[in-house]
PDB file of C-alpha atoms in Angstrom:
ATOM      1  CA  MET A 417     -19.859   9.155 -12.744  1.00 70.00           C
ATOM      2  CA  SER A 418     -17.930  11.437 -15.099  1.00 93.00           C
ATOM      3  CA  LYS A 419     -15.169  13.034 -13.003  1.00 98.00           C
ATOM      4  CA  VAL A 420     -13.010  11.444 -10.307  1.00 98.00           C
ATOM      5  CA  PHE A 421     -10.668  13.191  -7.868  1.00 98.00           C
ATOM      6  CA  VAL A 422      -7.441  11.266  -7.173  1.00 98.00           C
ATOM      7  CA  LEU A 423      -5.599  12.433  -4.096  1.00 98.00           C
ATOM      8  CA  GLY A 424      -1.902  11.835  -4.807  1.00 97.00           C
ATOM      9  CA  GLY A 425      -2.128  11.520  -8.595  1.00 98.00           C
ATOM     10  CA  THR A 426       1.643  11.924  -9.117  1.00 97.00           C
ATOM     11  CA  GLY A 427       2.497   9.131  -6.670  1.00 97.00           C
ATOM     12  CA  PHE A 428       3.040   5.535  -7.751  1.00 98.00           C
ATOM     13  CA  LEU A 429      -0.481   4.293  -7.125  1.00 98.00           C
ATOM     14  CA  GLY A 430      -2.246   7.538  -7.942  1.00 98.00           C
ATOM     15  CA  TYR A 431      -0.411   7.874 -11.277  1.00 98.00           C
ATOM     16  CA  TYR A 432      -1.530   4.487 -12.502  1.00 98.00           C
ATOM     17  CA  THR A 433      -5.051   5.013 -11.188  1.00 98.00           C
ATOM     18  CA  THR A 434      -5.227   8.282 -13.088  1.00 98.00           C
ATOM     19  CA  LYS A 435      -4.057   6.524 -16.273  1.00 98.00           C
ATOM     20  CA  GLU A 436      -6.659   3.779 -15.852  1.00 98.00           C
ATOM     21  CA  LEU A 437      -9.446   6.300 -15.256  1.00 98.00           C
ATOM     22  CA  LEU A 438      -8.507   8.222 -18.381  1.00 98.00           C
ATOM     23  CA  ALA A 439      -8.371   5.004 -20.423  1.00 98.00           C
ATOM     24  CA  ARG A 440     -11.932   4.260 -19.311  1.00 97.00           C
ATOM     25  CA  GLY A 441     -13.233   7.663 -20.329  1.00 97.00           C
ATOM     26  CA  TYR A 442     -13.348   9.445 -16.985  1.00 98.00           C
ATOM     27  CA  GLN A 443     -12.252  13.024 -16.391  1.00 98.00           C
ATOM     28  CA  VAL A 444      -9.647  13.286 -13.642  1.00 98.00           C
ATOM     29  CA  LYS A 445      -8.787  15.998 -11.178  1.00 98.00           C
ATOM     30  CA  THR A 446      -5.897  15.526  -8.785  1.00 98.00           C
ATOM     31  CA  MET A 447      -3.886  17.222  -6.085  1.00 97.00           C
ATOM     32  CA  ALA A 448      -0.426  16.062  -5.117  1.00 96.00           C
ATOM     33  CA  LEU A 449       2.572  17.214  -3.127  1.00 95.00           C
ATOM     34  CA  PRO A 450       5.256  18.958  -5.171  1.00 96.00           C
ATOM     35  CA  PRO A 451       7.490  18.418  -7.006  1.00 96.00           C
ATOM     36  CA  VAL A 452       6.145  16.431  -9.939  1.00 96.00           C
ATOM     37  CA  PRO A 453       8.643  13.515 -10.285  1.00 96.00           C
ATOM     38  CA  ALA A 454       9.036  13.850 -14.086  1.00 96.00           C
ATOM     39  CA  ASP A 455       8.253  16.330 -16.807  1.00 95.00           C
ATOM     40  CA  ASN A 456       4.989  15.812 -18.642  1.00 95.00           C
ATOM     41  CA  LEU A 457       4.036  13.037 -16.228  1.00 97.00           C
ATOM     42  CA  LEU A 458       0.300  13.522 -16.659  1.00 97.00           C
ATOM     43  CA  PRO A 459      -1.516  14.422 -19.866  1.00 96.00           C
ATOM     44  CA  SER A 460      -2.789  17.974 -20.231  1.00 95.00           C
ATOM     45  CA  GLU A 461      -6.462  16.963 -19.766  1.00 97.00           C
ATOM     46  CA  VAL A 462      -5.805  16.068 -16.119  1.00 98.00           C
ATOM     47  CA  GLU A 463      -6.673  18.950 -13.781  1.00 98.00           C
ATOM     48  CA  LEU A 464      -3.510  18.955 -11.654  1.00 97.00           C
ATOM     49  CA  SER A 465      -2.879  21.193  -8.667  1.00 97.00           C
ATOM     50  CA  LEU A 466       0.185  20.944  -6.434  1.00 97.00           C
ATOM     51  CA  GLY A 467       0.024  21.381  -2.709  1.00 97.00           C
ATOM     52  CA  ASN A 468      -1.071  19.791   0.551  1.00 97.00           C
ATOM     53  CA  ILE A 469      -4.822  19.282   0.643  1.00 98.00           C
ATOM     54  CA  ASN A 470      -4.704  19.074   4.434  1.00 97.00           C
ATOM     55  CA  GLU A 471      -3.633  22.715   4.542  1.00 97.00           C
ATOM     56  CA  LEU A 472      -6.752  23.883   2.673  1.00 98.00           C
ATOM     57  CA  SER A 473      -9.824  25.180   4.456  1.00 98.00           C
ATOM     58  CA  ASP A 474     -12.995  23.099   4.548  1.00 98.00           C
ATOM     59  CA  SER A 475     -14.693  25.435   2.112  1.00 98.00           C
ATOM     60  CA  ALA A 476     -11.749  25.262  -0.305  1.00 98.00           C
ATOM     61  CA  ILE A 477     -11.833  21.478  -0.291  1.00 98.00           C
ATOM     62  CA  GLU A 478     -15.560  21.392  -0.845  1.00 98.00           C
ATOM     63  CA  ALA A 479     -15.132  23.761  -3.803  1.00 98.00           C
ATOM     64  CA  LEU A 480     -12.340  21.591  -5.178  1.00 98.00           C
ATOM     65  CA  LEU A 481     -14.572  18.520  -5.091  1.00 98.00           C
ATOM     66  CA  ALA A 482     -17.862  20.141  -6.111  1.00 98.00           C
ATOM     67  CA  ASP A 483     -17.733  18.778  -9.695  1.00 98.00           C
ATOM     68  CA  CYS A 484     -16.492  15.280  -8.767  1.00 98.00           C
ATOM     69  CA  GLU A 485     -18.626  12.188  -8.289  1.00 98.00           C
ATOM     70  CA  GLY A 486     -15.785   9.847  -7.318  1.00 98.00           C
ATOM     71  CA  PHE A 487     -12.759  10.104  -5.021  1.00 98.00           C
ATOM     72  CA  VAL A 488      -9.689   7.877  -4.694  1.00 98.00           C
ATOM     73  CA  TYR A 489      -7.621   8.387  -1.540  1.00 98.00           C
ATOM     74  CA  ALA A 490      -4.118   7.393  -2.666  1.00 98.00           C
ATOM     75  CA  ALA A 491      -2.158   9.217   0.046  1.00 96.00           C
ATOM     76  CA  GLY A 492      -0.794   8.698   3.552  1.00 94.00           C
ATOM     77  CA  ALA A 493       2.080   7.029   5.360  1.00 95.00           C
ATOM     78  CA  ASP A 494       2.998   3.355   5.126  1.00 92.00           C
ATOM     79  CA  GLU A 495       4.797   1.012   7.505  1.00 91.00           C
ATOM     80  CA  ARG A 496       8.262   1.819   6.109  1.00 90.00           C
ATOM     81  CA  VAL A 497       8.180   5.114   8.023  1.00 93.00           C
ATOM     82  CA  VAL A 498       9.819   4.844  11.464  1.00 97.00           C
ATOM     83  CA  PRO A 499       8.469   7.827  13.412  1.00 98.00           C
ATOM     84  CA  ASP A 500       9.166   9.113  16.876  1.00 98.00           C
ATOM     85  CA  ALA A 501       7.442   7.052  19.546  1.00 98.00           C
ATOM     86  CA  PRO A 502       4.587   6.522  20.014  1.00 98.00           C
ATOM     87  CA  ALA A 503       4.096   5.338  16.439  1.00 98.00           C
ATOM     88  CA  LEU A 504       0.361   5.010  17.014  1.00 98.00           C
ATOM     89  CA  SER A 505       0.061   8.786  17.337  1.00 98.00           C
ATOM     90  CA  PHE A 506       2.013   9.354  14.137  1.00 98.00           C
ATOM     91  CA  PHE A 507      -0.038   6.958  12.014  1.00 98.00           C
ATOM     92  CA  TYR A 508      -3.277   8.192  13.564  1.00 98.00           C
ATOM     93  CA  GLU A 509      -2.427  11.738  12.596  1.00 98.00           C
ATOM     94  CA  ALA A 510      -1.012  10.773   9.172  1.00 97.00           C
ATOM     95  CA  ASN A 511      -3.743   8.349   8.037  1.00 97.00           C
ATOM     96  CA  VAL A 512      -6.842   8.394  10.211  1.00 98.00           C
ATOM     97  CA  LEU A 513      -7.585  12.076  10.880  1.00 98.00           C
ATOM     98  CA  PRO A 514      -6.943  13.340   7.315  1.00 98.00           C
ATOM     99  CA  THR A 515      -9.045  10.528   5.835  1.00 98.00           C
ATOM    100  CA  GLN A 516     -11.928  11.284   8.182  1.00 98.00           C
ATOM    101  CA  ARG A 517     -11.891  14.968   7.320  1.00 98.00           C
ATOM    102  CA  ILE A 518     -11.576  14.459   3.551  1.00 98.00           C
ATOM    103  CA  ALA A 519     -14.344  11.816   3.545  1.00 98.00           C
ATOM    104  CA  ARG A 520     -16.644  14.122   5.491  1.00 98.00           C
ATOM    105  CA  LEU A 521     -15.987  17.028   3.129  1.00 98.00           C
ATOM    106  CA  ALA A 522     -16.284  14.786   0.036  1.00 98.00           C
ATOM    107  CA  ALA A 523     -19.707  13.648   1.151  1.00 98.00           C
ATOM    108  CA  ARG A 524     -20.731  17.223   1.842  1.00 98.00           C
ATOM    109  CA  ALA A 525     -19.509  18.251  -1.648  1.00 98.00           C
ATOM    110  CA  GLY A 526     -21.716  15.593  -3.258  1.00 98.00           C
ATOM    111  CA  VAL A 527     -19.152  12.858  -4.006  1.00 98.00           C
ATOM    112  CA  LYS A 528     -20.983   9.524  -4.389  1.00 98.00           C
ATOM    113  CA  LYS A 529     -18.157   6.941  -4.450  1.00 98.00           C
ATOM    114  CA  PHE A 530     -15.068   7.042  -2.213  1.00 98.00           C
ATOM    115  CA  VAL A 531     -12.234   4.525  -2.338  1.00 98.00           C
ATOM    116  CA  VAL A 532      -9.457   4.276   0.293  1.00 98.00           C
ATOM    117  CA  PHE A 533      -6.089   2.694  -0.488  1.00 98.00           C
ATOM    118  CA  GLY A 534      -5.371   0.648   2.610  1.00 98.00           C
ATOM    119  CA  SER A 535      -3.220  -2.322   3.596  1.00 98.00           C
ATOM    120  CA  TYR A 536      -3.564  -6.070   3.687  1.00 98.00           C
ATOM    121  CA  PHE A 537      -2.252  -5.919   7.260  1.00 98.00           C
ATOM    122  CA  ALA A 538      -5.786  -4.766   8.142  1.00 98.00           C
ATOM    123  CA  GLU A 539      -7.080  -7.936   6.482  1.00 98.00           C
ATOM    124  CA  PHE A 540      -4.742 -10.267   8.357  1.00 98.00           C
ATOM    125  CA  SER A 541      -5.181  -8.516  11.674  1.00 97.00           C
ATOM    126  CA  GLU A 542      -8.831  -9.539  11.361  1.00 98.00           C
ATOM    127  CA  ARG A 543      -8.198 -13.023   9.990  1.00 98.00           C
ATOM    128  CA  TRP A 544      -5.591 -13.750  12.656  1.00 98.00           C
ATOM    129  CA  ALA A 545      -7.451 -12.135  15.545  1.00 97.00           C
ATOM    130  CA  ASP A 546      -7.383 -15.384  17.532  1.00 96.00           C
ATOM    131  CA  SER A 547      -4.063 -16.912  16.417  1.00 96.00           C
ATOM    132  CA  MET A 548      -2.068 -13.647  16.395  1.00 97.00           C
ATOM    133  CA  PRO A 549      -3.987 -11.036  18.434  1.00 96.00           C
ATOM    134  CA  ARG A 550      -0.882  -8.876  18.772  1.00 94.00           C
ATOM    135  CA  LEU A 551      -1.053  -7.821  15.109  1.00 97.00           C
ATOM    136  CA  LYS A 552      -4.316  -5.903  15.523  1.00 96.00           C
ATOM    137  CA  ASN A 553      -2.743  -3.776  18.254  1.00 96.00           C
ATOM    138  CA  GLU A 554       0.391  -2.869  16.322  1.00 98.00           C
ATOM    139  CA  PRO A 555       0.289   0.847  15.465  1.00 98.00           C
ATOM    140  CA  TYR A 556       0.144   0.510  11.690  1.00 98.00           C
ATOM    141  CA  PRO A 557      -2.546  -2.185  11.296  1.00 98.00           C
ATOM    142  CA  ASN A 558      -4.530  -0.647  14.124  1.00 98.00           C
ATOM    143  CA  THR A 559      -4.702   2.740  12.420  1.00 98.00           C
ATOM    144  CA  ARG A 560      -5.361   1.219   8.996  1.00 98.00           C
ATOM    145  CA  LEU A 561      -8.451  -0.383  10.458  1.00 98.00           C
ATOM    146  CA  LEU A 562      -9.447   2.899  12.074  1.00 98.00           C
ATOM    147  CA  GLN A 563      -8.881   4.714   8.763  1.00 98.00           C
ATOM    148  CA  GLU A 564     -11.418   2.444   7.084  1.00 98.00           C
ATOM    149  CA  GLN A 565     -13.931   2.782   9.896  1.00 98.00           C
ATOM    150  CA  VAL A 566     -13.906   6.565  10.048  1.00 98.00           C
ATOM    151  CA  ALA A 567     -14.271   6.794   6.272  1.00 98.00           C
ATOM    152  CA  PHE A 568     -17.164   4.328   6.357  1.00 98.00           C
ATOM    153  CA  ALA A 569     -18.851   6.287   9.120  1.00 98.00           C
ATOM    154  CA  GLU A 570     -18.479   9.615   7.307  1.00 98.00           C
ATOM    155  CA  GLY A 571     -20.054   8.135   4.213  1.00 98.00           C
ATOM    156  CA  GLU A 572     -22.960   6.468   5.993  1.00 98.00           C
ATOM    157  CA  GLY A 573     -26.225   7.274   4.205  1.00 97.00           C
ATOM    158  CA  LYS A 574     -24.519   9.765   1.898  1.00 97.00           C
ATOM    159  CA  MET A 575     -21.629   8.169   0.011  1.00 98.00           C
ATOM    160  CA  THR A 576     -20.484   4.633  -0.866  1.00 98.00           C
ATOM    161  CA  VAL A 577     -17.109   4.094   0.800  1.00 98.00           C
ATOM    162  CA  SER A 578     -14.935   1.013   0.186  1.00 98.00           C
ATOM    163  CA  SER A 579     -11.361   0.066   0.936  1.00 98.00           C
ATOM    164  CA  LEU A 580      -8.692  -1.742  -1.051  1.00 98.00           C
ATOM    165  CA  ARG A 581      -6.400  -3.791   1.227  1.00 98.00           C
ATOM    166  CA  LEU A 582      -3.188  -3.802  -0.774  1.00 98.00           C
ATOM    167  CA  PRO A 583      -0.344  -6.358  -0.619  1.00 98.00           C
ATOM    168  CA  TYR A 584       3.139  -6.183  -2.207  1.00 98.00           C
ATOM    169  CA  ILE A 585       2.861  -4.046  -5.384  1.00 98.00           C
ATOM    170  CA  PHE A 586       5.243  -4.100  -8.342  1.00 98.00           C
ATOM    171  CA  GLY A 587       5.847  -1.881 -11.334  1.00 98.00           C
ATOM    172  CA  THR A 588       7.757   1.263 -12.306  1.00 98.00           C
ATOM    173  CA  MET A 589       6.932   4.830 -13.186  1.00 98.00           C
ATOM    174  CA  PRO A 590       8.872   7.860 -14.447  1.00 97.00           C
ATOM    175  CA  GLY A 591      10.874   9.753 -11.867  1.00 97.00           C
ATOM    176  CA  ARG A 592      10.375   7.431  -8.920  1.00 97.00           C
ATOM    177  CA  MET A 593      12.554   4.651  -7.573  1.00 97.00           C
ATOM    178  CA  PRO A 594      10.735   1.409  -6.662  1.00 97.00           C
ATOM    179  CA  LEU A 595      10.441   0.966  -2.905  1.00 95.00           C
ATOM    180  CA  TRP A 596      11.994  -2.488  -3.415  1.00 97.00           C
ATOM    181  CA  LYS A 597      15.393  -0.787  -3.637  1.00 96.00           C
ATOM    182  CA  MET A 598      15.614  -1.197   0.136  1.00 95.00           C
ATOM    183  CA  PHE A 599      15.500  -4.991  -0.279  1.00 96.00           C
ATOM    184  CA  VAL A 600      18.019  -4.839  -3.112  1.00 98.00           C
ATOM    185  CA  ASP A 601      20.408  -2.788  -0.991  1.00 97.00           C
ATOM    186  CA  GLN A 602      20.058  -5.241   1.934  1.00 97.00           C
ATOM    187  CA  ILE A 603      20.942  -8.241  -0.210  1.00 98.00           C
ATOM    188  CA  ARG A 604      23.619  -6.585  -2.383  1.00 98.00           C
ATOM    189  CA  ASP A 605      27.031  -8.261  -1.815  1.00 97.00           C
ATOM    190  CA  GLN A 606      25.739 -10.442   1.016  1.00 98.00           C
ATOM    191  CA  PRO A 607      26.996 -14.047   1.020  1.00 98.00           C
ATOM    192  CA  VAL A 608      23.971 -15.161   3.077  1.00 98.00           C
ATOM    193  CA  PHE A 609      20.520 -13.576   3.443  1.00 98.00           C
ATOM    194  CA  PRO A 610      18.092 -15.684   5.498  1.00 98.00           C
ATOM    195  CA  ALA A 611      14.402 -15.908   4.689  1.00 98.00           C
ATOM    196  CA  LEU A 612      11.621 -16.781   7.071  1.00 98.00           C
ATOM    197  CA  PRO A 613       9.383 -19.650   5.910  1.00 98.00           C
ATOM    198  CA  GLY A 614       6.253 -17.660   5.011  1.00 98.00           C
ATOM    199  CA  GLY A 615       5.164 -15.802   1.937  1.00 98.00           C
ATOM    200  CA  THR A 616       3.042 -12.949   0.671  1.00 98.00           C
ATOM    201  CA  ALA A 617       0.360 -11.923  -1.797  1.00 98.00           C
ATOM    202  CA  MET A 618       1.512  -9.782  -4.727  1.00 98.00           C
ATOM    203  CA  VAL A 619      -0.037  -7.653  -7.482  1.00 98.00           C
ATOM    204  CA  THR A 620       1.055  -5.285 -10.237  1.00 98.00           C
ATOM    205  CA  VAL A 621       0.422  -1.571  -9.940  1.00 98.00           C
ATOM    206  CA  GLU A 622      -1.838  -1.806 -12.998  1.00 98.00           C
ATOM    207  CA  GLN A 623      -4.012  -4.252 -11.060  1.00 98.00           C
ATOM    208  CA  VAL A 624      -4.251  -1.771  -8.180  1.00 98.00           C
ATOM    209  CA  ALA A 625      -5.490   0.821 -10.655  1.00 98.00           C
ATOM    210  CA  GLU A 626      -8.001  -1.622 -12.125  1.00 98.00           C
ATOM    211  CA  ALA A 627      -9.202  -2.493  -8.630  1.00 98.00           C
ATOM    212  CA  ALA A 628      -9.634   1.199  -7.803  1.00 98.00           C
ATOM    213  CA  VAL A 629     -11.825   1.814 -10.813  1.00 98.00           C
ATOM    214  CA  GLY A 630     -13.669  -1.438 -10.125  1.00 98.00           C
ATOM    215  CA  ALA A 631     -14.355  -0.313  -6.568  1.00 98.00           C
ATOM    216  CA  LEU A 632     -15.638   3.062  -7.794  1.00 98.00           C
ATOM    217  CA  GLU A 633     -17.984   1.284 -10.217  1.00 98.00           C
ATOM    218  CA  ASN A 634     -18.965  -1.848  -8.288  1.00 97.00           C
ATOM    219  CA  GLY A 635     -17.788  -1.473  -4.686  1.00 98.00           C
ATOM    220  CA  VAL A 636     -20.336  -1.698  -1.924  1.00 98.00           C
ATOM    221  CA  HIS A 637     -20.489   0.556   1.126  1.00 98.00           C
ATOM    222  CA  ARG A 638     -18.181  -0.749   3.878  1.00 98.00           C
ATOM    223  CA  GLY A 639     -16.734  -3.226   1.396  1.00 98.00           C
ATOM    224  CA  THR A 640     -13.144  -4.273   2.028  1.00 98.00           C
ATOM    225  CA  TYR A 641     -11.275  -5.842  -0.902  1.00 98.00           C
ATOM    226  CA  ALA A 642      -7.998  -7.659  -0.204  1.00 98.00           C
ATOM    227  CA  ILE A 643      -6.646  -7.982  -3.746  1.00 98.00           C
ATOM    228  CA  ASP A 644      -4.121 -10.535  -4.963  1.00 98.00           C
ATOM    229  CA  ALA A 645      -2.788 -12.015  -8.190  1.00 98.00           C
ATOM    230  CA  LEU A 646       0.170 -14.168  -7.104  1.00 98.00           C
ATOM    231  CA  ASN A 647       1.293 -15.800  -3.830  1.00 98.00           C
ATOM    232  CA  MET A 648       5.060 -16.257  -3.397  1.00 98.00           C
ATOM    233  CA  THR A 649       7.386 -17.354  -0.606  1.00 98.00           C
ATOM    234  CA  TYR A 650       9.872 -14.839   0.745  1.00 98.00           C
ATOM    235  CA  LYS A 651      12.654 -17.215  -0.261  1.00 98.00           C
ATOM    236  CA  ASP A 652      11.521 -17.189  -3.892  1.00 98.00           C
ATOM    237  CA  PHE A 653      11.238 -13.399  -3.830  1.00 98.00           C
ATOM    238  CA  TYR A 654      14.728 -12.990  -2.397  1.00 98.00           C
ATOM    239  CA  GLU A 655      16.038 -15.408  -5.016  1.00 98.00           C
ATOM    240  CA  MET A 656      14.622 -13.080  -7.694  1.00 98.00           C
ATOM    241  CA  ILE A 657      16.544 -10.209  -6.073  1.00 98.00           C
ATOM    242  CA  VAL A 658      19.732 -12.283  -6.052  1.00 98.00           C
ATOM    243  CA  GLU A 659      19.207 -12.971  -9.763  1.00 98.00           C
ATOM    244  CA  ALA A 660      18.591  -9.297 -10.529  1.00 98.00           C
ATOM    245  CA  LEU A 661      21.841  -8.416  -8.721  1.00 98.00           C
ATOM    246  CA  GLY A 662      23.800 -10.996 -10.670  1.00 98.00           C
ATOM    247  CA  GLN A 663      24.690 -12.799  -7.446  1.00 98.00           C
ATOM    248  CA  VAL A 664      23.452 -16.287  -8.312  1.00 98.00           C
ATOM    249  CA  GLY A 665      25.921 -18.736  -6.814  1.00 97.00           C
ATOM    250  CA  LYS A 666      27.355 -15.997  -4.601  1.00 98.00           C
ATOM    251  CA  THR A 667      24.428 -15.352  -2.230  1.00 98.00           C
ATOM    252  CA  GLN A 668      22.600 -18.123  -0.400  1.00 98.00           C
ATOM    253  CA  ILE A 669      19.005 -17.771   0.840  1.00 98.00           C
ATOM    254  CA  PRO A 670      18.539 -20.312   3.627  1.00 98.00           C
ATOM    255  CA  VAL A 671      15.110 -20.646   5.264  1.00 98.00           C
ATOM    256  CA  VAL A 672      15.231 -20.118   9.041  1.00 98.00           C
ATOM    257  CA  THR A 673      12.636 -20.321  11.757  1.00 98.00           C
ATOM    258  CA  TYR A 674      11.434 -17.298  13.667  1.00 98.00           C
ATOM    259  CA  GLU A 675      12.960 -18.727  16.854  1.00 98.00           C
ATOM    260  CA  GLN A 676      16.389 -18.601  15.192  1.00 98.00           C
ATOM    261  CA  VAL A 677      16.123 -14.829  14.653  1.00 97.00           C
ATOM    262  CA  GLN A 678      13.846 -13.831  17.504  1.00 98.00           C
ATOM    263  CA  ALA A 679      16.590 -12.533  19.836  1.00 98.00           C
ATOM    264  CA  GLN A 680      18.133 -10.501  16.993  1.00 97.00           C
ATOM    265  CA  TYR A 681      14.805  -8.960  16.015  1.00 97.00           C
ATOM    266  CA  GLU A 682      13.925  -8.122  19.614  1.00 98.00           C
ATOM    267  CA  ALA A 683      17.356  -6.461  20.006  1.00 98.00           C
ATOM    268  CA  MET A 684      16.634  -4.378  16.900  1.00 97.00           C
ATOM    269  CA  ASP A 685      13.343  -3.235  18.411  1.00 98.00           C
ATOM    270  CA  ALA A 686      15.154  -2.299  21.602  1.00 98.00           C
ATOM    271  CA  ALA A 687      17.761  -0.308  19.667  1.00 98.00           C
ATOM    272  CA  VAL A 688      15.032   1.634  17.808  1.00 98.00           C
ATOM    273  CA  ALA A 689      13.252   2.321  21.108  1.00 98.00           C
ATOM    274  CA  ALA A 690      16.514   3.625  22.623  1.00 98.00           C
ATOM    275  CA  GLN A 691      16.573   6.210  19.827  1.00 98.00           C
ATOM    276  CA  GLY A 692      13.041   7.332  20.763  1.00 98.00           C
ATOM    277  CA  LYS A 693      11.589   5.738  17.617  1.00 98.00           C
ATOM    278  CA  GLU A 694       9.031   3.018  17.026  1.00 98.00           C
ATOM    279  CA  HIS A 695       8.079   0.932  13.990  1.00 98.00           C
ATOM    280  CA  GLY A 696       4.487   0.807  12.842  1.00 98.00           C
ATOM    281  CA  ILE A 697       4.860  -2.961  13.077  1.00 98.00           C
ATOM    282  CA  HIS A 698       7.591  -3.980  15.497  1.00 98.00           C
ATOM    283  CA  ILE A 699      10.452  -5.900  13.926  1.00 97.00           C
ATOM    284  CA  ALA A 700       9.801  -8.915  16.168  1.00 98.00           C
ATOM    285  CA  THR A 701       6.161  -8.920  15.076  1.00 98.00           C
ATOM    286  CA  THR A 702       7.233  -8.615  11.437  1.00 97.00           C
ATOM    287  CA  GLY A 703       9.358 -11.712  11.947  1.00 97.00           C
ATOM    288  CA  GLN A 704       6.361 -13.616  13.314  1.00 97.00           C
ATOM    289  CA  ILE A 705       4.284 -12.455  10.353  1.00 98.00           C
ATOM    290  CA  GLN A 706       6.912 -13.522   7.827  1.00 98.00           C
ATOM    291  CA  ALA A 707       6.950 -16.983   9.379  1.00 98.00           C
ATOM    292  CA  ARG A 708       3.343 -17.286   8.170  1.00 98.00           C
ATOM    293  CA  GLU A 709       1.633 -17.170   4.779  1.00 98.00           C
ATOM    294  CA  LEU A 710      -0.014 -13.859   3.971  1.00 98.00           C
ATOM    295  CA  TYR A 711      -1.763 -15.532   1.039  1.00 98.00           C
ATOM    296  CA  LEU A 712      -5.041 -14.463  -0.502  1.00 98.00           C
ATOM    297  CA  ASP A 713      -7.342 -15.945  -3.132  1.00 98.00           C
ATOM    298  CA  PRO A 714      -7.309 -13.820  -6.298  1.00 98.00           C
ATOM    299  CA  GLN A 715     -10.756 -15.075  -7.216  1.00 98.00           C
ATOM    300  CA  ASP A 716     -12.246 -13.401  -4.162  1.00 98.00           C
ATOM    301  CA  THR A 717     -11.763  -9.961  -5.740  1.00 98.00           C
ATOM    302  CA  MET A 718     -10.676 -10.212  -9.381  1.00 98.00           C
ATOM    303  CA  PRO A 719     -14.160 -10.946 -10.810  1.00 98.00           C
ATOM    304  CA  VAL A 720     -15.906  -8.483  -8.499  1.00 97.00           C
ATOM    305  CA  LEU A 721     -13.595  -5.555  -9.309  1.00 98.00           C
ATOM    306  CA  GLY A 722     -12.762  -6.477 -12.877  1.00 98.00           C
ATOM    307  CA  ILE A 723      -9.074  -6.969 -12.204  1.00 98.00           C
ATOM    308  CA  ARG A 724      -7.320  -8.402 -15.244  1.00 98.00           C
ATOM    309  CA  ALA A 725      -4.556 -11.011 -15.331  1.00 98.00           C
ATOM    310  CA  HIS A 726      -1.070  -9.535 -15.522  1.00 98.00           C
ATOM    311  CA  ASP A 727       2.398 -11.052 -15.468  1.00 98.00           C
ATOM    312  CA  VAL A 728       3.334 -10.333 -11.855  1.00 98.00           C
ATOM    313  CA  LYS A 729       6.747 -11.956 -12.125  1.00 98.00           C
ATOM    314  CA  ALA A 730       7.599  -9.762 -15.113  1.00 98.00           C
ATOM    315  CA  ALA A 731       6.574  -6.709 -13.053  1.00 98.00           C
ATOM    316  CA  ILE A 732       8.789  -7.924 -10.185  1.00 98.00           C
ATOM    317  CA  ARG A 733      11.754  -8.271 -12.557  1.00 98.00           C
ATOM    318  CA  GLU A 734      11.127  -4.812 -14.016  1.00 98.00           C
ATOM    319  CA  SER A 735      10.949  -3.286 -10.537  1.00 98.00           C
ATOM    320  CA  LEU A 736      14.099  -5.029  -9.371  1.00 98.00           C
ATOM    321  CA  GLU A 737      16.063  -4.161 -12.490  1.00 98.00           C
ATOM    322  CA  LYS A 738      15.297  -0.446 -11.974  1.00 98.00           C
ATOM    323  CA  ALA A 739      16.217  -0.729  -8.284  1.00 98.00           C
ATOM    324  CA  VAL A 740      19.507  -2.422  -9.125  1.00 97.00           C
ATOM    325  CA  ARG A 741      20.414   0.336 -11.623  1.00 94.00           C
ATOM    326  CA  GLY A 742      19.715   2.903  -8.900  1.00 86.00           C
TER     327      GLY A 742
END
């Protein structure tokens, strides 16, 4: 495999994946939505085109991919988007249909390895199928599972397709604000910010890039890889935000049960619905999730994909410091 196409190479995950591919000796071609977030973001050897690949004809996409053996799908909508109801339709059209089409055309163009950037909500919707069946039917996890399945099906017998199920990701890049700014803004100047008792898996963006290249090189067809490097409680994460804001001693992070906030969260869902909108994961469901531990075992994927050890807490601090500066 000599050349890899990265869809979304100027985005956060695509940028680091492109850098990792170049460091390993691959040629990289990418297409991304304009504008480029910073001058000279990618080195000159990267074949960069700006535009929306979904607006190209089938023949144009096949021609674009004709010299590529690998493909990394680092595009789509995540659960932060709050679309018009029904959210299922939005995420289906944003994530499932484009992935199916691109995977089909990639296989037709001769691509041999295809990696989808997905979500660890797909992982937990399967793990918790009995204890929390509602999660699998939430619009965002439901369509992330569908996204994987259509890509797998399009590759069947022609192309190895695997999926990375990504947790919380930390790091910075030129020209883009970390998504964690929304957490920083929520906690800024607050005397109290409650945390639910659960926690989450976390990785650095460099580890996502390493996992992507590892999946291209070693991933198996229909393989799903829920990557992780550090498990942390929400309380500890919020405490790091408090520290980054310089609010230690001024902001308290009490741990509360889901039952204590359930009515408030259900009211928030009702208010969103009254506006004709719907979350990809309803706020009440998010509360139930955050009362549990979305923890993974790093050793399940690090050796298989060649993910290296990184200082995740240092990456969290770097992300939060940039978010605080605004």
